Coordinates of C-alpha atoms in Angstrom, one line a residue:
M1 CA 0.1 0.0 0.0
T2 CA 1.5 3.3 -1.0
K3 CA 1.8 6.1 1.5
K4 CA -0.9 8.2 -0.3
N5 CA -3.4 5.4 0.1
R6 CA -2.6 4.9 3.6
K7 CA -3.1 8.6 4.5
N8 CA -6.5 8.7 2.5
Q9 CA -7.5 5.7 4.6
R10 CA -6.6 7.3 7.8
N11 CA -8.4 10.4 6.8
R12 CA -11.6 8.4 6.1
F13 CA -11.3 6.7 9.5
E14 CA -10.9 10.1 11.4
K15 CA -14.0 11.5 9.6
L16 CA -16.0 8.6 10.8
R17 CA -14.7 8.5 14.3
K18 CA -16.1 10.6 17.3
P19 CA -14.7 11.5 20.5
G20 CA -15.3 8.6 23.1
D21 CA -15.3 5.9 20.4
R22 CA -13.5 2.9 21.6
V23 CA -11.3 1.3 18.9
A24 CA -8.1 -0.8 18.8
E25 CA -5.7 2.1 18.9
E26 CA -2.3 1.7 16.8
G27 CA -0.1 -1.0 18.2
D28 CA -3.0 -2.6 20.0
L29 CA -3.5 -5.2 17.4
K30 CA -1.0 -7.5 15.7
P31 CA -1.4 -8.6 11.9
D32 CA -1.8 -12.2 12.9
D33 CA -4.4 -11.7 15.7
I34 CA -7.4 -13.9 15.3
I35 CA -10.3 -11.4 15.4
I36 CA -13.8 -12.6 16.4
P37 CA -16.5 -10.0 16.8
I38 CA -19.4 -11.3 18.6
M39 CA -22.8 -9.7 17.3
G40 CA -26.4 -10.2 17.9
Q41 CA -29.5 -8.5 19.4
T42 CA -29.5 -6.7 22.7
G43 CA -29.7 -9.3 25.6
A44 CA -28.9 -12.3 23.5
G45 CA -25.7 -13.2 25.6
K46 CA -22.9 -11.6 23.7
S47 CA -21.0 -10.6 26.6
T48 CA -21.7 -14.0 28.4
F49 CA -20.2 -15.7 25.4
V50 CA -17.0 -13.5 25.6
N51 CA -16.7 -14.4 29.4
N52 CA -17.1 -18.1 28.8
V53 CA -14.2 -17.9 26.3
L54 CA -12.1 -15.8 28.7
K55 CA -12.6 -18.3 31.4
L56 CA -10.9 -21.0 29.4
G57 CA -7.6 -18.8 29.4
S58 CA -8.0 -18.1 33.0
L59 CA -8.2 -14.3 32.5
D60 CA -9.6 -12.1 35.4
K61 CA -10.9 -9.4 33.1
V62 CA -14.5 -9.9 32.2
A63 CA -17.1 -8.2 29.9
P64 CA -20.1 -6.8 31.9
T65 CA -23.3 -8.6 31.5
S66 CA -26.9 -8.0 32.4
D67 CA -29.7 -10.3 34.0
G68 CA -32.3 -9.2 31.3
F69 CA -33.1 -7.7 28.1
K70 CA -31.6 -4.3 28.9
S71 CA -28.3 -3.7 27.2
C72 CA -25.2 -3.2 29.3
T73 CA -22.8 -3.1 26.1
E74 CA -23.1 0.4 24.6
Q75 CA -19.6 0.8 23.4
L76 CA -17.4 -1.9 21.6
A77 CA -15.0 -3.4 24.0
H78 CA -12.1 -6.0 22.7
Y79 CA -10.6 -8.5 25.0
V80 CA -7.2 -10.2 24.1
M81 CA -6.2 -13.6 25.3
P82 CA -3.2 -15.9 24.3
L83 CA -4.1 -18.7 22.0
Q84 CA -4.1 -21.9 24.1
K85 CA -1.3 -24.3 23.1
E86 CA -3.7 -27.4 22.7
W87 CA -5.9 -25.4 20.4
A88 CA -3.1 -24.2 18.3
D89 CA -1.7 -27.8 18.1
R90 CA -4.9 -29.1 17.1
Y91 CA -5.1 -26.8 14.1
S92 CA -1.4 -26.4 13.1
I93 CA -1.6 -22.5 14.2
T94 CA 1.2 -20.9 15.8
D95 CA 0.6 -20.7 19.5
T96 CA 2.2 -17.2 19.7
R97 CA -0.9 -15.9 18.0
R98 CA -3.8 -14.1 20.1
L99 CA -7.5 -14.4 20.1
V100 CA -9.2 -11.0 20.2
L101 CA -12.9 -11.0 21.0
V102 CA -15.0 -8.0 20.1
D103 CA -18.0 -7.5 22.2
T104 CA -20.4 -5.4 20.3
P105 CA -23.7 -3.6 21.2
G106 CA -26.9 -4.8 19.8
F107 CA -29.4 -3.1 17.7
D108 CA -32.8 -1.9 19.4
D109 CA -30.7 -0.8 22.4
T110 CA -32.5 0.9 25.2
N111 CA -30.3 3.9 25.3
V112 CA -28.5 3.9 22.0
S113 CA -29.9 4.5 18.4
D114 CA -29.5 1.9 15.8
S115 CA -27.7 4.4 13.5
E116 CA -25.2 5.2 16.3
I117 CA -24.6 1.4 17.0
L118 CA -23.8 0.7 13.4
R119 CA -21.6 3.7 13.1
R120 CA -19.6 2.4 16.3
I121 CA -19.2 -0.9 14.7
A122 CA -18.0 0.5 11.5
V123 CA -15.4 2.7 13.4
W124 CA -14.1 -0.4 15.1
L125 CA -13.7 -2.3 11.9
A126 CA -12.1 0.6 10.2
A127 CA -9.6 0.9 12.8
S128 CA -8.9 -2.8 12.7
Y129 CA -8.5 -2.5 8.9
N130 CA -6.0 0.4 9.4
S131 CA -4.0 -2.1 11.7
D132 CA -3.8 -4.7 8.8
T133 CA -5.6 -7.2 10.9
K134 CA -8.2 -9.7 9.4
V135 CA -11.6 -10.8 10.7
A136 CA -11.1 -14.6 11.3
G137 CA -14.7 -15.3 12.2
I138 CA -18.0 -13.6 13.3
V139 CA -20.4 -15.1 16.1
Y140 CA -23.9 -14.0 15.7
I141 CA -25.8 -14.9 18.8
H142 CA -29.5 -15.5 18.8
P143 CA -31.9 -16.7 21.7
I144 CA -33.9 -19.6 20.6
Y145 CA -36.4 -19.1 23.6
P146 CA -38.7 -17.6 24.8
N147 CA -39.4 -15.0 21.9
R148 CA -40.1 -16.0 18.4
M149 CA -38.5 -14.2 15.5
T150 CA -40.0 -10.7 14.9
R151 CA -40.1 -8.5 11.9
N152 CA -37.5 -6.4 13.7
D153 CA -35.2 -9.4 14.3
C154 CA -35.5 -10.2 10.4
S155 CA -34.5 -6.7 9.7
N156 CA -31.5 -6.9 12.0
V157 CA -30.4 -10.0 10.3
K158 CA -30.5 -8.3 6.9
V159 CA -28.2 -5.4 8.3
F160 CA -25.9 -8.1 9.6
R161 CA -25.6 -9.7 6.4
R162 CA -24.9 -6.3 4.8
I163 CA -22.0 -5.9 7.3
C164 CA -20.5 -9.0 6.4
G165 CA -21.2 -9.3 2.7
D166 CA -22.0 -12.6 0.8
A167 CA -18.3 -13.4 0.7
G168 CA -17.9 -12.8 4.5
L169 CA -20.8 -15.4 5.4
S170 CA -18.2 -18.3 5.2
K171 CA -16.7 -16.8 8.4
V172 CA -20.2 -16.6 10.2
V173 CA -21.2 -19.0 13.1
L174 CA -24.8 -18.5 13.9
A175 CA -25.0 -19.4 17.6
T176 CA -28.4 -20.1 19.4
T177 CA -28.7 -19.8 23.1
R178 CA -31.0 -20.5 26.1
W179 CA -31.4 -24.2 25.3
D180 CA -31.4 -24.9 28.9
I181 CA -34.7 -23.3 29.5
C182 CA -36.3 -24.1 26.2
P183 CA -38.7 -27.2 25.9
P184 CA -37.1 -29.7 23.6
E185 CA -39.9 -29.7 21.1
T186 CA -40.1 -25.9 21.0
G187 CA -36.5 -25.5 20.4
A188 CA -36.5 -28.1 17.6
K189 CA -39.4 -26.4 15.9
R190 CA -37.8 -23.0 16.3
E191 CA -34.5 -24.2 15.0
K192 CA -36.2 -25.5 11.8
E193 CA -38.1 -22.3 11.4
L194 CA -34.7 -20.2 11.4
I195 CA -33.1 -22.8 8.9
E196 CA -36.1 -23.0 6.5
N197 CA -37.5 -19.4 7.0
F198 CA -35.5 -16.7 8.5
W199 CA -31.9 -17.7 8.0
T200 CA -32.0 -19.3 4.5
N201 CA -30.0 -16.6 2.9
L202 CA -27.1 -16.9 5.5
L203 CA -26.9 -20.7 5.6
G204 CA -27.4 -21.4 1.9
N205 CA -27.3 -25.2 1.0
P206 CA -28.2 -26.8 4.4
E207 CA -26.4 -30.1 3.3
T208 CA -23.1 -28.6 2.3
G209 CA -23.1 -25.3 3.8
K210 CA -20.1 -24.4 1.5
G211 CA -19.5 -20.5 1.4
K212 CA -22.3 -19.9 3.7
A213 CA -22.6 -19.4 7.7
K214 CA -22.7 -22.5 9.9
M215 CA -25.1 -23.0 12.8
M216 CA -24.3 -24.1 16.2
R217 CA -25.8 -24.3 19.6
L218 CA -24.6 -22.8 22.9
R219 CA -26.6 -25.3 25.2
T220 CA -26.5 -23.4 28.6
N221 CA -25.9 -19.6 29.4
D222 CA -22.8 -20.5 31.5
D223 CA -21.3 -23.0 29.1
S224 CA -17.5 -22.8 28.3
A225 CA -17.6 -26.1 26.5
S226 CA -20.0 -24.9 23.9
A227 CA -18.3 -21.6 23.6
L228 CA -14.8 -23.5 23.0
D229 CA -16.7 -25.5 20.3
I230 CA -17.3 -22.3 18.4
V231 CA -13.9 -20.9 18.9
L232 CA -12.5 -24.2 17.5
E233 CA -14.9 -24.1 14.6
I234 CA -13.5 -20.7 13.8
L235 CA -9.9 -21.8 14.3
G236 CA -10.7 -24.7 11.7
M237 CA -11.7 -21.9 9.1
V238 CA -8.2 -20.4 9.8
E239 CA -6.4 -23.5 9.2
A240 CA -8.3 -24.3 6.2
A241 CA -7.5 -21.1 4.7
E242 CA -11.2 -20.3 4.0
L243 CA -10.5 -16.7 4.9
D244 CA -9.6 -15.5 1.4
S245 CA -9.3 -11.8 2.3
G246 CA -10.6 -11.5 6.0
I247 CA -12.1 -8.2 4.9
L248 CA -15.8 -7.7 5.5
S249 CA -18.0 -5.8 3.2
L250 CA -18.5 -2.9 5.5
Q251 CA -14.6 -2.4 5.9
E252 CA -14.0 -2.7 2.2
Q253 CA -16.6 -0.2 1.2
L254 CA -15.6 2.2 3.9
M255 CA -11.8 1.9 3.6
A256 CA -10.9 0.4 0.2
K257 CA -13.7 2.0 -2.0
G258 CA -13.9 5.2 -0.1
K259 CA -17.6 5.2 0.4
K260 CA -19.3 7.5 2.9
F261 CA -20.8 5.6 5.8
Q262 CA -24.2 6.4 4.7
Q263 CA -23.4 4.9 1.3
T264 CA -22.5 1.4 2.6
D265 CA -24.9 -1.4 2.2
A266 CA -25.4 -1.9 5.8
A267 CA -26.3 1.8 6.4
V268 CA -28.7 1.7 3.5
E269 CA -30.3 -1.5 4.8
L270 CA -30.6 0.0 8.3
R271 CA -32.4 3.2 6.8
K272 CA -34.9 0.9 5.2
K273 CA -35.7 -0.6 8.5
L274 CA -36.0 2.7 10.2
L275 CA -38.2 3.9 7.4
D276 CA -40.5 0.9 7.7
L277 CA -40.7 1.6 11.5
L278 CA -41.8 5.1 10.6
K279 CA -44.5 4.1 8.4
E280 CA -45.8 1.6 11.0
S281 CA -45.6 4.3 14.0
G282 CA -48.6 6.3 12.9
S283 CA -49.5 9.3 14.7
A284 CA -47.9 10.5 17.8
S285 CA -50.7 10.1 20.5
S286 CA -48.4 10.2 23.6
A287 CA -45.2 11.9 24.7
S288 CA -43.4 8.6 24.6
R289 CA -44.6 8.0 21.1
R290 CA -43.7 11.4 20.0
E291 CA -40.1 10.9 21.4
R292 CA -40.0 7.5 19.5
L293 CA -41.0 9.2 16.1
R294 CA -38.5 11.9 16.7
S295 CA -35.6 9.5 17.2
L296 CA -36.5 7.6 14.1
M297 CA -36.8 10.7 12.0
Q298 CA -33.4 11.8 13.3
Q299 CA -31.9 8.4 12.6
V300 CA -33.2 8.4 9.1
G301 CA -31.7 12.0 8.6
E302 CA -28.4 10.8 9.8
L303 CA -28.4 7.9 7.2
K304 CA -29.4 10.1 4.3
I305 CA -26.7 10.0 1.7
P306 CA -25.2 13.4 1.5
L307 CA -25.9 15.2 -1.9
G308 CA -22.5 15.4 -3.0
A309 CA -22.1 11.6 -2.6
R310 CA -25.3 10.9 -4.5
I311 CA -24.0 13.2 -7.4
K312 CA -20.9 11.3 -7.5
A313 CA -22.5 7.9 -7.5
M314 CA -24.7 9.0 -10.3
L315 CA -21.5 9.9 -12.2
G316 CA -20.0 6.6 -11.3
M317 CA -17.4 8.2 -9.1
V318 CA -18.3 6.5 -5.8
G319 CA -14.9 4.6 -5.6
V320 CA -12.9 7.8 -6.3
Q321 CA -10.1 8.2 -3.6
S322 CA -10.6 11.3 -1.5

């Protein structure tokens, strides 16, 4: 990469970043780090998954968790642990490498807007791109019980898919949680619904799964063994050299193609979700409803593609380096 391109990427990153954003600063990450973002809806158990993996490395540092559906993760946080020797030996990976688990906030957060959450995710991924590190795998966590998939859940999955891009789906593990409190018949039925109705575009061919996401279970809430199974699955991807580039679509569009944040596929998909929510909201009959409408309108405005960028796109200049 030339000095000019490096400078352009740094300028793009600084335009996206805001004071208070948590990112991997220069020198925090190593090029051979095994980066694993943990994503999913608010309250699904992302931080619990991180802690279950950290326990395996006997680390004292833990990610804060909550007992209910209210989010306790509003900023991204990454946790670094040495790659355990037995894991490395199993997959012929150098045991000097490190695991970096990235705990992310979920959409539909109680305190932070969806547009701001997506921006924060974009900032962290852009920073890791600048550090020349590659994403090894992504864990998307979804509770199998008690609630069924909602329209909002489906919209969030679409945004997640745009973050990864079709090429990035081979790095994804879809992990279902709360099996310990779910009646067996209900769990089996809902898992079938996810495969056949809601996650079809993520999973692809259920027999081969080639080039698409994989589906696994986290059997209990406090289950390091199931968490390890998922980590080992991702290490197997690393060994099998399935990570052609390790670059997610959101990273590529922001940093390599020079798109504005609002122009990325993920931001466009999120704006569609917010517009649908606005249409469904109807009139503001109460103070809380008016505040909800105001928030949705503000987010839609934040994700509107700037006029200059729209003109460039019309002229076929989206990828022009600036």
